[in-house]
Amino acid sequence: DLYGSTAVEVHNAPGSSAMWYRVGQVSGSIPVIAWGQPYPYDSGQFPSVALSGSTIVEVHNGQGTAMWYHVGQVSGSTIKWGPSYEYDQGLYPKVAFDGLNVVEVHNGQGSAMWYHWGFVSGPTTINFGSSYPYDSGFYPSVALSLSSLTVVEVHNATSTVGPMWYHVGRLGDLM
């Protein structure tokens, strides 16, 4: 994710459940990212991250279908992560964050897709509400605009290559 000139990426180590992050700085008229060193931070699968200011929110799958989150603070080229908290069951979680509001989307059983709305309620916690089904499809992703509280979600119609679909909504409609 990107906020101002700070970029953060999260990934799995090849063939492993180890999760790593890197912080970078964007510069230049033709933008390039100068990435810092990679650092391990947890274990799991399918990590997703969203950044606002120096606060970062991360979601991922743990063992099986358990989904977990972290809240942390970016400082230079490192992140001070809070503890990992389990928040639901599902697969392929993705997260959007505007500095207060957190929107998370994921697959449930089969092709059912679900979302959570919540807010960062302290330096390391998110107060998530209930999860709600909203459509069917696979591999959802989400973005959130602070200025308009607009939520944009995209997903595959099938579990293989094929049509993609999207939703546009307002954050107030999710609550």
PDB file of N, CA and C in Angstrom, residues 14 42 69 80 94 102 110 134 160 162 165 173:
ATOM      1  N   PRO A  14       8.800 -17.839  -0.119  1.00  0.00           N
ATOM      2  CA  PRO A  14       8.516 -18.943  -1.049  1.00  0.00           C
ATOM      3  C   PRO A  14       8.433 -20.293  -0.339  1.00  0.00           C
ATOM      4  N   ASP A  42       5.356 -12.554  11.173  1.00  0.00           N
ATOM      5  CA  ASP A  42       4.360 -13.516  11.661  1.00  0.00           C
ATOM      6  C   ASP A  42       4.386 -14.713  10.723  1.00  0.00           C
ATOM      7  N   TYR A  69      -5.593 -10.349  12.385  1.00  0.00           N
ATOM      8  CA  TYR A  69      -5.143  -9.006  12.008  1.00  0.00           C
ATOM      9  C   TYR A  69      -4.058  -8.519  12.954  1.00  0.00           C
ATOM     10  N   LYS A  80       6.543  -1.339  13.928  1.00  0.00           N
ATOM     11  CA  LYS A  80       6.340  -1.883  15.275  1.00  0.00           C
ATOM     12  C   LYS A  80       4.928  -2.465  15.282  1.00  0.00           C
ATOM     13  N   LYS A  94      -8.780  -9.339   2.398  1.00  0.00           N
ATOM     14  CA  LYS A  94      -8.174  -8.095   1.903  1.00  0.00           C
ATOM     15  C   LYS A  94      -8.701  -6.957   2.762  1.00  0.00           C
ATOM     16  N   VAL A 102     -12.004   0.671   8.941  1.00  0.00           N
ATOM     17  CA  VAL A 102     -11.392  -0.505   8.349  1.00  0.00           C
ATOM     18  C   VAL A 102     -12.493  -1.285   7.652  1.00  0.00           C
ATOM     19  N   GLY A 110     -17.364 -21.886  -0.106  1.00  0.00           N
ATOM     20  CA  GLY A 110     -17.653 -21.859  -1.543  1.00  0.00           C
ATOM     21  C   GLY A 110     -17.382 -20.495  -2.129  1.00  0.00           C
ATOM     22  N   TYR A 134     -22.362 -10.374   0.968  1.00  0.00           N
ATOM     23  CA  TYR A 134     -22.743  -9.332   0.028  1.00  0.00           C
ATOM     24  C   TYR A 134     -22.821  -9.799  -1.412  1.00  0.00           C
ATOM     25  N   THR A 160     -11.409 -19.387 -11.593  1.00  0.00           N
ATOM     26  CA  THR A 160     -10.357 -19.424 -12.605  1.00  0.00           C
ATOM     27  C   THR A 160     -10.431 -18.138 -13.418  1.00  0.00           C
ATOM     28  N   GLY A 162     -11.581 -15.483 -15.856  1.00  0.00           N
ATOM     29  CA  GLY A 162     -12.924 -15.211 -16.362  1.00  0.00           C
ATOM     30  C   GLY A 162     -13.330 -13.795 -16.043  1.00  0.00           C
ATOM     31  N   TRP A 165     -16.017  -8.558 -11.632  1.00  0.00           N
ATOM     32  CA  TRP A 165     -17.151  -7.722 -11.267  1.00  0.00           C
ATOM     33  C   TRP A 165     -16.706  -6.731 -10.205  1.00  0.00           C
ATOM     34  N   ASP A 173     -23.476   3.048   4.252  1.00  0.00           N
ATOM     35  CA  ASP A 173     -24.409   1.980   3.875  1.00  0.00           C
ATOM     36  C   ASP A 173     -23.968   0.634   4.450  1.00  0.00           C
TER      37      ASP A 173
END
